[in-house]
Every structure is written in C-alpha cells, then in structure tokens.
PDB file of C-alpha atoms in Angstrom:
ATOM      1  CA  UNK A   1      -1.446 -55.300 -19.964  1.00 46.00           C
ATOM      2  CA  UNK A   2      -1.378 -51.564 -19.248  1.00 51.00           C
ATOM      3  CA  UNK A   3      -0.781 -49.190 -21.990  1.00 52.00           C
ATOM      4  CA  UNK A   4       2.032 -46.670 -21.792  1.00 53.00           C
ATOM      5  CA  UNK A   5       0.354 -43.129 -22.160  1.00 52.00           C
ATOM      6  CA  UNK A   6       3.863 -40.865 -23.812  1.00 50.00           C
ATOM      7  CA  UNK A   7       3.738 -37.065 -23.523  1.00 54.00           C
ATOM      8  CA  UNK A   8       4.714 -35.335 -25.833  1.00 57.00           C
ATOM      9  CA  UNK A   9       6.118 -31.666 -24.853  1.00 63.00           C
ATOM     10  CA  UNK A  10       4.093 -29.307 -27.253  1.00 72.00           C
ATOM     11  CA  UNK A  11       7.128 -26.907 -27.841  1.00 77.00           C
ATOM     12  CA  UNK A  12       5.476 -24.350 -30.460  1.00 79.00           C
ATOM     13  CA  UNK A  13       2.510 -23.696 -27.315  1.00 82.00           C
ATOM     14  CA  UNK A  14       5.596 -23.526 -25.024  1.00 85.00           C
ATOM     15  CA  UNK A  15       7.846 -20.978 -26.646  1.00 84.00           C
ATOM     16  CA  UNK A  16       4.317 -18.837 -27.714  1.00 87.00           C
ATOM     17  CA  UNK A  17       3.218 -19.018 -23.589  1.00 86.00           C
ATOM     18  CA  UNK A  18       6.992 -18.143 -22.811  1.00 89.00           C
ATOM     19  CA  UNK A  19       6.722 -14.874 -25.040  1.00 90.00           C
ATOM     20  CA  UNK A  20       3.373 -13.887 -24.480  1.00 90.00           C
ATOM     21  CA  UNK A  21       4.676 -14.020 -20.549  1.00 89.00           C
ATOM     22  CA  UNK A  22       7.857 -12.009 -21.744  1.00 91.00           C
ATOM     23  CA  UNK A  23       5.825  -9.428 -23.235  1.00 91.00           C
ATOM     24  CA  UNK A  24       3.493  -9.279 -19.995  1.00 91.00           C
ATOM     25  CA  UNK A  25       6.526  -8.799 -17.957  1.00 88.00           C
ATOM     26  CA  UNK A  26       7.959  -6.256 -20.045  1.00 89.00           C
ATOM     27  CA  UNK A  27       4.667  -3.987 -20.076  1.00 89.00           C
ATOM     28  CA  UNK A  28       4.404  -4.340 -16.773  1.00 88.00           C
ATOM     29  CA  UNK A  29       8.150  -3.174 -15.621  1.00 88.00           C
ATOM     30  CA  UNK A  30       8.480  -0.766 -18.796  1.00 89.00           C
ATOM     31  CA  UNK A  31       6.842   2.151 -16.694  1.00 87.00           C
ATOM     32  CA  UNK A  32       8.870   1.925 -13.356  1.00 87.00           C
ATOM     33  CA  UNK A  33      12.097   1.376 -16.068  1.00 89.00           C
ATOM     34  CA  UNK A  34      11.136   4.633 -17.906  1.00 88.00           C
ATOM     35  CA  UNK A  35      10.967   6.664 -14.774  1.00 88.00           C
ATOM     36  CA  UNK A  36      13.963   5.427 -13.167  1.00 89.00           C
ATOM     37  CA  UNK A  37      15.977   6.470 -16.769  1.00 88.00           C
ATOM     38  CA  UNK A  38      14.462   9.529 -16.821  1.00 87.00           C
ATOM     39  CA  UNK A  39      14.978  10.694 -13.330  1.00 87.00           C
ATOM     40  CA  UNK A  40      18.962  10.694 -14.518  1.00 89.00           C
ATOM     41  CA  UNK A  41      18.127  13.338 -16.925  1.00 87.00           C
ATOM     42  CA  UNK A  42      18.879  16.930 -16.155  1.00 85.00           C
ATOM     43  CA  UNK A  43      15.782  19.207 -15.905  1.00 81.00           C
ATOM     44  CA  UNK A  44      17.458  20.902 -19.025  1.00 82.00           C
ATOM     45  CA  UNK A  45      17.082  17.957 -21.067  1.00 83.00           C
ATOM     46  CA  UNK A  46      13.449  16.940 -19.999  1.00 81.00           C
ATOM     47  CA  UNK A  47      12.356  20.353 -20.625  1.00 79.00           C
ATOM     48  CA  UNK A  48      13.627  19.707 -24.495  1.00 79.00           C
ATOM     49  CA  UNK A  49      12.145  16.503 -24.743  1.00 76.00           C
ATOM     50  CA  UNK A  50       8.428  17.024 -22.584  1.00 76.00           C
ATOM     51  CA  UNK A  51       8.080  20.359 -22.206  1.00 70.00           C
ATOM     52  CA  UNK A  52       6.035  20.753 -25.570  1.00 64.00           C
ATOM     53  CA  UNK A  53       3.743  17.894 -24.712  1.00 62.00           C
ATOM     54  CA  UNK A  54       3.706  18.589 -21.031  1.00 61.00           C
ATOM     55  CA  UNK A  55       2.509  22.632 -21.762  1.00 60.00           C
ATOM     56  CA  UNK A  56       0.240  21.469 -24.685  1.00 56.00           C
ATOM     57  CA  UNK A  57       1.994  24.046 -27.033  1.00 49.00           C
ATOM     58  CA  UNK A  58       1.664  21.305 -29.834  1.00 48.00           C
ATOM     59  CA  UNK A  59      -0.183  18.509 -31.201  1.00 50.00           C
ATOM     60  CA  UNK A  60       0.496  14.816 -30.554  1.00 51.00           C
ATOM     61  CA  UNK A  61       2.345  13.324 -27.671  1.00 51.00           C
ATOM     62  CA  UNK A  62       6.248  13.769 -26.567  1.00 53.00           C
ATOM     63  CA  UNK A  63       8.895  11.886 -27.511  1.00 61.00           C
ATOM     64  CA  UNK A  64       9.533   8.567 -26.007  1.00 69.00           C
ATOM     65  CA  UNK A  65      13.150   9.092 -24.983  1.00 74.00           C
ATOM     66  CA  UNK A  66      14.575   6.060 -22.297  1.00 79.00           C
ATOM     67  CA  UNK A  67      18.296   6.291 -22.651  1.00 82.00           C
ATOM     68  CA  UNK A  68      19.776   9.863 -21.031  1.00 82.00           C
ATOM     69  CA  UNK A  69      22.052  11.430 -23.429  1.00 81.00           C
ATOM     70  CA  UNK A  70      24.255  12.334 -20.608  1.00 82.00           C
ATOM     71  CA  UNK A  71      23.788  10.750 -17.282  1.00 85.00           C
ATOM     72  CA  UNK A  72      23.200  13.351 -14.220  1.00 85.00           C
ATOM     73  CA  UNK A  73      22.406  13.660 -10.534  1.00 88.00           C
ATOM     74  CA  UNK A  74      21.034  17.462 -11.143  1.00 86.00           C
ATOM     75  CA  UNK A  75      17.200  16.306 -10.720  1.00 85.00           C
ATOM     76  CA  UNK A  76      18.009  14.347  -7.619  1.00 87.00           C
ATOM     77  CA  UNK A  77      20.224  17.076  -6.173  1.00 86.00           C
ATOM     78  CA  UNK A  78      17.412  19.942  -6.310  1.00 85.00           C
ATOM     79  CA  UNK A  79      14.859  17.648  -4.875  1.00 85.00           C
ATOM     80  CA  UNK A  80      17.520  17.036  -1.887  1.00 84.00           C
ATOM     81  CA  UNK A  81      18.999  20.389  -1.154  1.00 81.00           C
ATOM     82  CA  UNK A  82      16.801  23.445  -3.564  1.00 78.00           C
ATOM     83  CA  UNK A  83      13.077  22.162  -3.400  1.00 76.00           C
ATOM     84  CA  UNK A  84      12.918  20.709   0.248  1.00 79.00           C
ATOM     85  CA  UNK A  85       9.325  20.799  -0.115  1.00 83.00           C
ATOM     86  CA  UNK A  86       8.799  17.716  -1.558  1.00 85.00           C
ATOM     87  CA  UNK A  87      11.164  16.459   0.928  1.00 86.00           C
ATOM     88  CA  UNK A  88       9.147  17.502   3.669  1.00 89.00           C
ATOM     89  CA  UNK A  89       6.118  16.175   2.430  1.00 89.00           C
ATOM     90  CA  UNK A  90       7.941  12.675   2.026  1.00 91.00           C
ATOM     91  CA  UNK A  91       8.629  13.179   5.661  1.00 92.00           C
ATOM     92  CA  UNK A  92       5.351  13.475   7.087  1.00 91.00           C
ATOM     93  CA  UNK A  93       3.858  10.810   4.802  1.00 93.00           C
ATOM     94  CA  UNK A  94       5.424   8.588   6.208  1.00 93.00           C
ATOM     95  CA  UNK A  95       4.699   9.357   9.483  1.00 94.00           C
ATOM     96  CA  UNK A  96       0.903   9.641   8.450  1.00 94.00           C
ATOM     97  CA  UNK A  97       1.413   5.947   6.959  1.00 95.00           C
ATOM     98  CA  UNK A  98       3.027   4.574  10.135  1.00 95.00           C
ATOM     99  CA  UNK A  99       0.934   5.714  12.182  1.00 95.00           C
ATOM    100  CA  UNK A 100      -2.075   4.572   9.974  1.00 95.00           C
ATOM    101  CA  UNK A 101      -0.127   0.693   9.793  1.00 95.00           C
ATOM    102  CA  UNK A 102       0.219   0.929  13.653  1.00 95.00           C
ATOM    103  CA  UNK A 103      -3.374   1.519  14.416  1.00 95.00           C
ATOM    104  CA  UNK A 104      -4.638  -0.572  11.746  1.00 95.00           C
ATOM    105  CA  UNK A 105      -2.490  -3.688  13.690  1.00 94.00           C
ATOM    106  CA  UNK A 106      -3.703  -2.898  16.758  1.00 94.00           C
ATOM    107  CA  UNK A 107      -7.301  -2.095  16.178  1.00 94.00           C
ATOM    108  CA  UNK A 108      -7.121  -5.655  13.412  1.00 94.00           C
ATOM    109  CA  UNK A 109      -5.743  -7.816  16.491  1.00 93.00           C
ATOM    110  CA  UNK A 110      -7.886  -6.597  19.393  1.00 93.00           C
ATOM    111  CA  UNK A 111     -11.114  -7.199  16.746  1.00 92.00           C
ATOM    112  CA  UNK A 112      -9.779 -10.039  15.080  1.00 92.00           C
ATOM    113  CA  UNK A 113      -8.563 -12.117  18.251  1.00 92.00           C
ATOM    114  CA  UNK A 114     -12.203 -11.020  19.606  1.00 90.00           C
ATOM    115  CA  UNK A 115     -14.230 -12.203  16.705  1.00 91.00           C
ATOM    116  CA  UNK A 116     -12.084 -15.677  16.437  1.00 89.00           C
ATOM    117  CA  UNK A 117     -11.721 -16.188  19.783  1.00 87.00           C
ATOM    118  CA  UNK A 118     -14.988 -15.043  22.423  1.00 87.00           C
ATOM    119  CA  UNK A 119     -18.375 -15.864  21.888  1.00 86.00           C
ATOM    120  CA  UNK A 120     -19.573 -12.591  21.329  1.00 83.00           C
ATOM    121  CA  UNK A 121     -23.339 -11.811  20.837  1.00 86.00           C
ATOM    122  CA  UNK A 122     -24.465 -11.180  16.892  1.00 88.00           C
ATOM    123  CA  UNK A 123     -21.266 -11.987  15.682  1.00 86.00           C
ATOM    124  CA  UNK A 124     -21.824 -13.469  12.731  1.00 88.00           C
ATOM    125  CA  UNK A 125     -24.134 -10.563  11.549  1.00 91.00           C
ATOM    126  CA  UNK A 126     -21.381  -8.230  12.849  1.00 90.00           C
ATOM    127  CA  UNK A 127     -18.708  -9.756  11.345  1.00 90.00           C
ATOM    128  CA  UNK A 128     -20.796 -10.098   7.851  1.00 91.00           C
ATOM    129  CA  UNK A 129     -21.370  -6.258   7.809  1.00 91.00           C
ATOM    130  CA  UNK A 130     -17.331  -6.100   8.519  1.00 90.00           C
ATOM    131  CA  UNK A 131     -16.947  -8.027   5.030  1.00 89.00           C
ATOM    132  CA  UNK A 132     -19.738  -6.209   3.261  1.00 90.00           C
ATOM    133  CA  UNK A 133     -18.085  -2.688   4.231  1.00 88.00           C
ATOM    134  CA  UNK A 134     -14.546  -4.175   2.823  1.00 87.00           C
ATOM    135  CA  UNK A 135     -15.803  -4.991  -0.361  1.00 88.00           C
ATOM    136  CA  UNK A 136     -17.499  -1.519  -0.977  1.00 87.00           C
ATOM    137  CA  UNK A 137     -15.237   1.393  -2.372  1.00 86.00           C
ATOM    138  CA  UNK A 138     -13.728   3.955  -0.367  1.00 85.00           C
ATOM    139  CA  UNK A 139     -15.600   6.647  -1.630  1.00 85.00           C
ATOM    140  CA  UNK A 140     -19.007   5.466  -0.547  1.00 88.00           C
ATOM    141  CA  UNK A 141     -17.589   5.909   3.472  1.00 89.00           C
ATOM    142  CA  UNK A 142     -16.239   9.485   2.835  1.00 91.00           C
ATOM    143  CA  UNK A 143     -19.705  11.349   3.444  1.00 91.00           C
ATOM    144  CA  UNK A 144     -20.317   9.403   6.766  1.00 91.00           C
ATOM    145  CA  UNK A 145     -16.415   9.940   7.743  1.00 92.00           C
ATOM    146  CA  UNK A 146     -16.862  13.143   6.922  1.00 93.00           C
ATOM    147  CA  UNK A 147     -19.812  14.280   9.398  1.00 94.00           C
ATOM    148  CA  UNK A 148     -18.395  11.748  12.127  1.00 93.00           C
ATOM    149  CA  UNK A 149     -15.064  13.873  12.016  1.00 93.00           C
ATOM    150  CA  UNK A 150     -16.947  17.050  11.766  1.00 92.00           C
ATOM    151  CA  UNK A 151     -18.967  16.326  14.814  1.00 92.00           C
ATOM    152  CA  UNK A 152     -15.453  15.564  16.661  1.00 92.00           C
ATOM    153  CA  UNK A 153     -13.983  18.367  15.347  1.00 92.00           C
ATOM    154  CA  UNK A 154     -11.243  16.675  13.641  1.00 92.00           C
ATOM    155  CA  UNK A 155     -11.164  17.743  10.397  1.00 92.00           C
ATOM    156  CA  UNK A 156      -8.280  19.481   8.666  1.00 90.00           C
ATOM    157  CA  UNK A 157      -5.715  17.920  11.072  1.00 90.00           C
ATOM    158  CA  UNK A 158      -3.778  14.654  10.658  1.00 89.00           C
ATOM    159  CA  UNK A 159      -6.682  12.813  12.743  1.00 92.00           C
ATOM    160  CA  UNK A 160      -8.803  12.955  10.285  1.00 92.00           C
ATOM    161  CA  UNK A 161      -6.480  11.080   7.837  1.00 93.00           C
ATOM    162  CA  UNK A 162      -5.535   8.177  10.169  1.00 93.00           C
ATOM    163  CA  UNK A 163      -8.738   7.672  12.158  1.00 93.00           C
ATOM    164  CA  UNK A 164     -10.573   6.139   9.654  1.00 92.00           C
ATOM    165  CA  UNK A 165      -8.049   4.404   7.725  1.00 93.00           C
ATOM    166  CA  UNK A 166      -6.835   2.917  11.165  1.00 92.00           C
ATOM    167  CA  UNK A 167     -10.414   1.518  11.365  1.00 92.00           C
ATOM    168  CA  UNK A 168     -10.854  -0.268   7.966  1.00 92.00           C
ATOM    169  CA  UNK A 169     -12.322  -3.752   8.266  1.00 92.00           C
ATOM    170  CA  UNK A 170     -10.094  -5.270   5.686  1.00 91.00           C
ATOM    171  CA  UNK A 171      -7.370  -5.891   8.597  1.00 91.00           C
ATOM    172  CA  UNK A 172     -10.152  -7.382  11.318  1.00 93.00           C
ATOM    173  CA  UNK A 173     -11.353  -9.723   8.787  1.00 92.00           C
ATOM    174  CA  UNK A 174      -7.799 -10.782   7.839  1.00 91.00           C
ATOM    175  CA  UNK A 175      -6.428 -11.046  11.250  1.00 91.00           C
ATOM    176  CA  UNK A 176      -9.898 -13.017  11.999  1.00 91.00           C
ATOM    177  CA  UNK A 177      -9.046 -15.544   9.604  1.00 89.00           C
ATOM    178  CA  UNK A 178      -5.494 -16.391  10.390  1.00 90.00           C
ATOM    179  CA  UNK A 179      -6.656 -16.143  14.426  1.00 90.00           C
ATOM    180  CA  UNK A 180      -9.164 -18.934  13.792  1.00 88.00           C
ATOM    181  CA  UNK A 181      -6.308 -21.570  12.938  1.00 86.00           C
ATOM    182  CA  UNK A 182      -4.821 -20.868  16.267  1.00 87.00           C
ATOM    183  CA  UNK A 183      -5.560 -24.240  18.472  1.00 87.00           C
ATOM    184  CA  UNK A 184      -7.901 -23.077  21.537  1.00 86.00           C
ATOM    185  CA  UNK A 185      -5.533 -25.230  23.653  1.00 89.00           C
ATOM    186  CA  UNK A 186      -2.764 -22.973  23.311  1.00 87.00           C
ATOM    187  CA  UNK A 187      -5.347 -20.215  24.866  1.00 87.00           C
ATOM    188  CA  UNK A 188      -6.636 -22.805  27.760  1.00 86.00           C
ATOM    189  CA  UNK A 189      -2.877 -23.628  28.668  1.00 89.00           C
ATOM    190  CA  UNK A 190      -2.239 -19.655  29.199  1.00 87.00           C
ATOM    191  CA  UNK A 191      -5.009 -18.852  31.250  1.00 87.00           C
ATOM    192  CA  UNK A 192      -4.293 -21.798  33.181  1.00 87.00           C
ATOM    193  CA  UNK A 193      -0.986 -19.875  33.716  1.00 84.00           C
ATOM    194  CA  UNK A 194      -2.560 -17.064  34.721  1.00 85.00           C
ATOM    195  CA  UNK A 195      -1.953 -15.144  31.466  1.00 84.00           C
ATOM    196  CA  UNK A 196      -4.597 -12.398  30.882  1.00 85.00           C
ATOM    197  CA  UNK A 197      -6.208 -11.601  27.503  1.00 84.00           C
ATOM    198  CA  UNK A 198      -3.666  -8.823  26.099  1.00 89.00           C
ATOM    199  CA  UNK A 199      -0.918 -10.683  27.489  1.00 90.00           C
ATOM    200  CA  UNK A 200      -2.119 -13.844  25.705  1.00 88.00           C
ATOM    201  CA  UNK A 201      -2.883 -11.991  22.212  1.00 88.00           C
ATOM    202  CA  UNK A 202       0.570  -9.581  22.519  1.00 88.00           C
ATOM    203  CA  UNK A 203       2.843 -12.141  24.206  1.00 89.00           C
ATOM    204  CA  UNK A 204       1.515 -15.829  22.728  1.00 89.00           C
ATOM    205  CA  UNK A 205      -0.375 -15.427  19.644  1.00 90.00           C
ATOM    206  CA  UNK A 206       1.407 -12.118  18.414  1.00 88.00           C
ATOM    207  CA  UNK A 207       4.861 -13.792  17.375  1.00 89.00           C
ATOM    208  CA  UNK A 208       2.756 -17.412  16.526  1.00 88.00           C
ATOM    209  CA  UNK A 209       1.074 -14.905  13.720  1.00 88.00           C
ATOM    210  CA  UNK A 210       4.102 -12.681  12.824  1.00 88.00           C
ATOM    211  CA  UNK A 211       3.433 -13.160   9.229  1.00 87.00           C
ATOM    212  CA  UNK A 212      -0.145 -12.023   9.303  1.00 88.00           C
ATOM    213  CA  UNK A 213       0.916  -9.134  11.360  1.00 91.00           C
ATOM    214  CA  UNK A 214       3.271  -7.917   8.852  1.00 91.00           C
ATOM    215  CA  UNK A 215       0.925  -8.700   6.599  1.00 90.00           C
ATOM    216  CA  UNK A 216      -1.614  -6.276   7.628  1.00 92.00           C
ATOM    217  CA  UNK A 217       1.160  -3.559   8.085  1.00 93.00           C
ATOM    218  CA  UNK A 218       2.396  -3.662   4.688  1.00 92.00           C
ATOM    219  CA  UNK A 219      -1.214  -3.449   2.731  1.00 91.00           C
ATOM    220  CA  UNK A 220      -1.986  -0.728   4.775  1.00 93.00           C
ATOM    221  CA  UNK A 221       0.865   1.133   4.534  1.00 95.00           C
ATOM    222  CA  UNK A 222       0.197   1.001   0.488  1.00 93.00           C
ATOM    223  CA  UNK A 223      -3.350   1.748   1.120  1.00 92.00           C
ATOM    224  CA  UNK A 224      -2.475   4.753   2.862  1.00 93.00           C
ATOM    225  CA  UNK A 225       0.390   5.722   1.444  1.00 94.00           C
ATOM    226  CA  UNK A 226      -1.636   6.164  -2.453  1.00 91.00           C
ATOM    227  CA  UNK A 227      -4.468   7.286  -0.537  1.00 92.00           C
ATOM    228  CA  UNK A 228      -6.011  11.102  -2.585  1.00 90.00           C
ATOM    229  CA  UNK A 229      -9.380  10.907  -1.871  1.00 91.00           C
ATOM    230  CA  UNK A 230      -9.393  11.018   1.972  1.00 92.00           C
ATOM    231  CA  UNK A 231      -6.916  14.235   2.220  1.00 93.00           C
ATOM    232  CA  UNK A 232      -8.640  16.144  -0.398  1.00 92.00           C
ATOM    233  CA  UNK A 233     -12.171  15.672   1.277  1.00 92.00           C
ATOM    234  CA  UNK A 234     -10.994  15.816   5.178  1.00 93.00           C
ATOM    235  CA  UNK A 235      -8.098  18.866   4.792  1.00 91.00           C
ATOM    236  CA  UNK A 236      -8.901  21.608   3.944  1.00 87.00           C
ATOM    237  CA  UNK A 237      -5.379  23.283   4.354  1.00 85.00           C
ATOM    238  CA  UNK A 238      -3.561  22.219   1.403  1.00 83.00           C
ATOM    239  CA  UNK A 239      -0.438  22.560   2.800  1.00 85.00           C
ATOM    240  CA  UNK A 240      -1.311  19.623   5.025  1.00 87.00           C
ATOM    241  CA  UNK A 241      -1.898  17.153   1.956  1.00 90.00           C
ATOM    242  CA  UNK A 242       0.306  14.377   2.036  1.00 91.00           C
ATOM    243  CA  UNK A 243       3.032  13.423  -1.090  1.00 90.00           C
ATOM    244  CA  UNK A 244       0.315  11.312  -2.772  1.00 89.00           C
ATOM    245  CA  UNK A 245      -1.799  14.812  -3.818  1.00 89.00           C
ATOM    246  CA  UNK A 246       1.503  16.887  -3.863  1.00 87.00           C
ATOM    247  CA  UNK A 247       2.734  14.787  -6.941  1.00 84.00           C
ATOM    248  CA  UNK A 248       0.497  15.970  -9.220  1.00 79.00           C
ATOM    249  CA  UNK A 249       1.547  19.960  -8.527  1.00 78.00           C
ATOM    250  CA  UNK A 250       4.932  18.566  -9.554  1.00 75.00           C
ATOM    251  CA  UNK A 251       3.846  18.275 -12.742  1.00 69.00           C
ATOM    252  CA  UNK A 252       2.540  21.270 -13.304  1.00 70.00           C
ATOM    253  CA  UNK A 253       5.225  23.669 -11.478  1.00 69.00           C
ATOM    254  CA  UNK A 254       8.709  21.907 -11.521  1.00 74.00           C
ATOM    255  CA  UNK A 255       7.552  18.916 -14.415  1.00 76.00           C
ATOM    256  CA  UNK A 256      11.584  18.412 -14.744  1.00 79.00           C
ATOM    257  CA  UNK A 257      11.373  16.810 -11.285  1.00 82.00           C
ATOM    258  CA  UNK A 258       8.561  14.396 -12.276  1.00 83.00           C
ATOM    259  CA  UNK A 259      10.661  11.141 -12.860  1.00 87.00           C
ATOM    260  CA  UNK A 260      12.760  12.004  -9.539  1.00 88.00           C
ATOM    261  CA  UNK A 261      10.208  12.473  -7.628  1.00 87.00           C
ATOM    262  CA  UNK A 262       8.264   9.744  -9.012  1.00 88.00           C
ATOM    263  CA  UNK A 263      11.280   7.416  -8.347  1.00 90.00           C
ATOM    264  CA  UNK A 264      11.354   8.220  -4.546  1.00 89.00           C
ATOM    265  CA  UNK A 265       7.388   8.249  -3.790  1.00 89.00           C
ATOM    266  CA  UNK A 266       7.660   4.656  -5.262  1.00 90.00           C
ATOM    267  CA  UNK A 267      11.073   3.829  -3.170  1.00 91.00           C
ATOM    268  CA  UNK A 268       9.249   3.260   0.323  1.00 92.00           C
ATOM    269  CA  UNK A 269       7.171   0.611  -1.019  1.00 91.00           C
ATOM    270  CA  UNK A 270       9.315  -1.309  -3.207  1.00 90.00           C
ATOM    271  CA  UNK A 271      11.691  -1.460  -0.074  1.00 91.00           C
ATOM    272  CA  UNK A 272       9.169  -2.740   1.918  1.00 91.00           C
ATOM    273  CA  UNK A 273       8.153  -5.342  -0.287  1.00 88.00           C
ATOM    274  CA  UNK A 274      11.837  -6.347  -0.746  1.00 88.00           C
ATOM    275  CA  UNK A 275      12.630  -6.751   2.805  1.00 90.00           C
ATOM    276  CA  UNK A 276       9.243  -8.670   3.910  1.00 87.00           C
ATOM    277  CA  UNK A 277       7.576 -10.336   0.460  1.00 82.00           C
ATOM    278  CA  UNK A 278       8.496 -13.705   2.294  1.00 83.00           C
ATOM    279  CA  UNK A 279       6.370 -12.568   5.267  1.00 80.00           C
ATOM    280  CA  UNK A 280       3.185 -11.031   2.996  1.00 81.00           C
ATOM    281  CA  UNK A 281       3.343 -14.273   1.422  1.00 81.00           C
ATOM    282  CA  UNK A 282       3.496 -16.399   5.110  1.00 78.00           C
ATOM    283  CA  UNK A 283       0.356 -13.613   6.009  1.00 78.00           C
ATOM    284  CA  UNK A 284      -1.862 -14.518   3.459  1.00 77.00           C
ATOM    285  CA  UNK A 285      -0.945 -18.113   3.469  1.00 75.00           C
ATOM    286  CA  UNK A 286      -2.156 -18.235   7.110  1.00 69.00           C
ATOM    287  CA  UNK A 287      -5.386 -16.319   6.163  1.00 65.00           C
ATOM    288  CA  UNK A 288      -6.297 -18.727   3.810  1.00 59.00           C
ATOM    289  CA  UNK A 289      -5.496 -21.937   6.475  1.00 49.00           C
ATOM    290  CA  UNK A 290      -8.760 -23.545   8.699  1.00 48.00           C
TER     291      UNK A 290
END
C-alpha cells in the first residue's frame, strides 16, 4: 500500500521570499522612480535642494527629496525650446544607434547564415575566435580599432563610431545559433526553386527568424546607445560626441536639467523594450534551440 506523501506549504519561508523579492524590486525601480519625480521639479527648486551637494560647497550628501513640492513642466520646457542642444544630440544618437542596429543585422545574418549554413574552411577555429573576442571587454579592441581607423582615415567622423560596433561578433554568434535550427530542407526546396542565397536568407529564413532579428537590433541598439568609451577615443571633436558623453556636462553646466534629461536618454530604450520584449524573449529562445 502506497503512502500518501502531504505537503505542507511553509508560509513563514513564503512571505520572507515574497519580501525579500519586494525589496529587490523596489531597489531596483527606486532610481528610474526618483528621476522621473524629480524631472517635475523646477530648476529653481533642484537648485535649493542639490545645488550644495552638487557644487561641493558642504559636507555630506543632498537631501533625498522624491515628492515635488509643486509639480512643473519648466525643466522639460527648456530642454525642448531654450537648450536645443541636448535635443540635437538626442537626434543624432539615434541616428548613430540605427545605423549601428542596421549594420550589426546585416553583417550578423550574412556571417551567421554563412557559418550555420556552408561548409566553410576553418570554421570552427574561426567561429571559436568569434566567441573568444565576444567575451573579452570592449576596451581591449579600442587600440587595434583605433590604428585600423587611423590607417582609413576615419577617425573623428561618425564612421568611426559605427564601423566597429556594426562588426561585433556578439550578433554573428547569436544569429549562428538560431540559423542552425533552421531544417536544411527548407534551403534544398528553395534552390530547387531557383532561389539564390540572399534571396533565400532575406526572403525565407529572414521572417522564419524575425524574433532573433529583432533580437539582435534591440541589444545593439543598447550597446550603442550607452556606448562612452568608443566616442571619447575615436572623436576627437567634442562636439561630435553622442548624448551618452554629453550627459555628464549636464551635470556640471545646467545640473537643474539632470533628471529631465536623464528621463528622456532612458525613454528610447524603455520604449523599445515595451513594444518588442515578446520578440527579445522569442530571439533568445530560438538561440538557445538545436
């Protein structure tokens, strides 16, 4: 006769796990909450409560002050229509980190469909440097980056930014992965149609791997879009440094526009990721199928 095993719900361990998570969550979204309050400050009022700490005129830190005592638009309506600056390098940020996310998909497909796809000679030594470069830092590629785009004469001009980060294996790999579940008798049946090998990848296998496509967009548009170390080492104009380096001037010549500013650097992103988490999480789903 089989014994009945009971289980018996361990509610103390439940409630502690449920407020330890709490807490977690609450660290993490207390930053992006702070800013958001602030940014509805006027500068007035964040120059009483920061402008001590901010200028180092005194000891200790500022103030932690979430709620505005009176709600305004005034930060939001000098970034907008008095400091168009800042506007102007949101501008061309973007259009450094879509074109960066458009040559990253099209370099990651052509390389990715290539290493998953053809027999090509030393490619699993090739493709084993390809991981070995992903896992190493960004920094350690900025000296060889550096002389390649000298000897093109690239530097200081918006080449130089999206060159390289166009070329980062992280997307080959990925695309590699997610190619490799494709059956090869989906690619037999096309070229027995006639279909040649960019019509195949762009026509066939392109909306088959939409998710892994989008995928690769959406990390590199993050990766580029934080990116410091490539502008300040590649420009040397600093008027062409994109909004990731120009944020920290805001701090120290208009710090009242901080928390606005903040608040729309961080807007592309968190739009992206709230129009297409579904498809990041399809992407990397795919990567991880055989």
């Amino acid at each position: 006769m089989k014994k009945r095993h009971s289980t018996k719900t361990n509610y103390p361990l439940q409630a502690l796990s449920i407020i330890f998570f709490l807490f977690l969550g609450i660290l993490v979204l207390l930053p992006a909450v702070y800013t958001l309050c602030n940014s509805f400050m006027s500068p007035s009022e964040i120059r009483q409560y920061y402008a001590a700490a901010i200028n180092q005129r005194e000891q200790g830190g500022a103030a932690f002050h979430l709620i505005p005592d009176a709600f305004s638009l005034e930060g939001y309506y000098m970034v907008f229509l008095r400091r168009t600056n800042y506007l102007m390098k949101f501008w061309y940020s973007l259009f450094l980190c879509i074109a960066i996310s458009a040559g990253q998909i099209f370099v990651s497909a052509l390389g990715g469909f290539a290493f998953a796809k053809y027999p090509l000679p030393f490619k699993k030594g090739i493709f084993f440097l390809l991981m070995v470069l992903m896992m190493m830092p960004i920094q350690v590629t900025l000296v060889p980056n550096y002389i390649i785009l000298d000897g093109l004469n690239l530097l200081d001009s918006w080449l130089a930014l999206i060159l390289p980060m166009a070329f980062l294996p992280f997307g080959t790999v990925f695309m590699a992965q997610i190619f490799k579940g494709i059956p090869d008798e989906i690619l037999d049946a096309a070229k027995l149609d006639g279909a040649g090998t960019f019509q195949i990848l762009f026509q066939i296998i392109a909306p088959i791997t939409k998710g892994g496509i989008i995928s690769v967009f959406l990390l590199s548009f993050v990766d580029a879009w934080n990116m410091v170390e490539q502008p300040i080492t590649f420009l040397r104009d600093i008027f062409r440094y994109p909004l990731s380096v120009f944020l920290a001037s805001v701090n120290q010549v208009n710090f009242e526009l901080s928390f606005v500013c903040g608040v729309l650097a961080a807007l592309p992103i968190l739009l992206l990721f709230f129009f297409f988490h579904e498809e990041l999480a399809q992407g990397i789903e795919l990567s991880g199928v055989k």
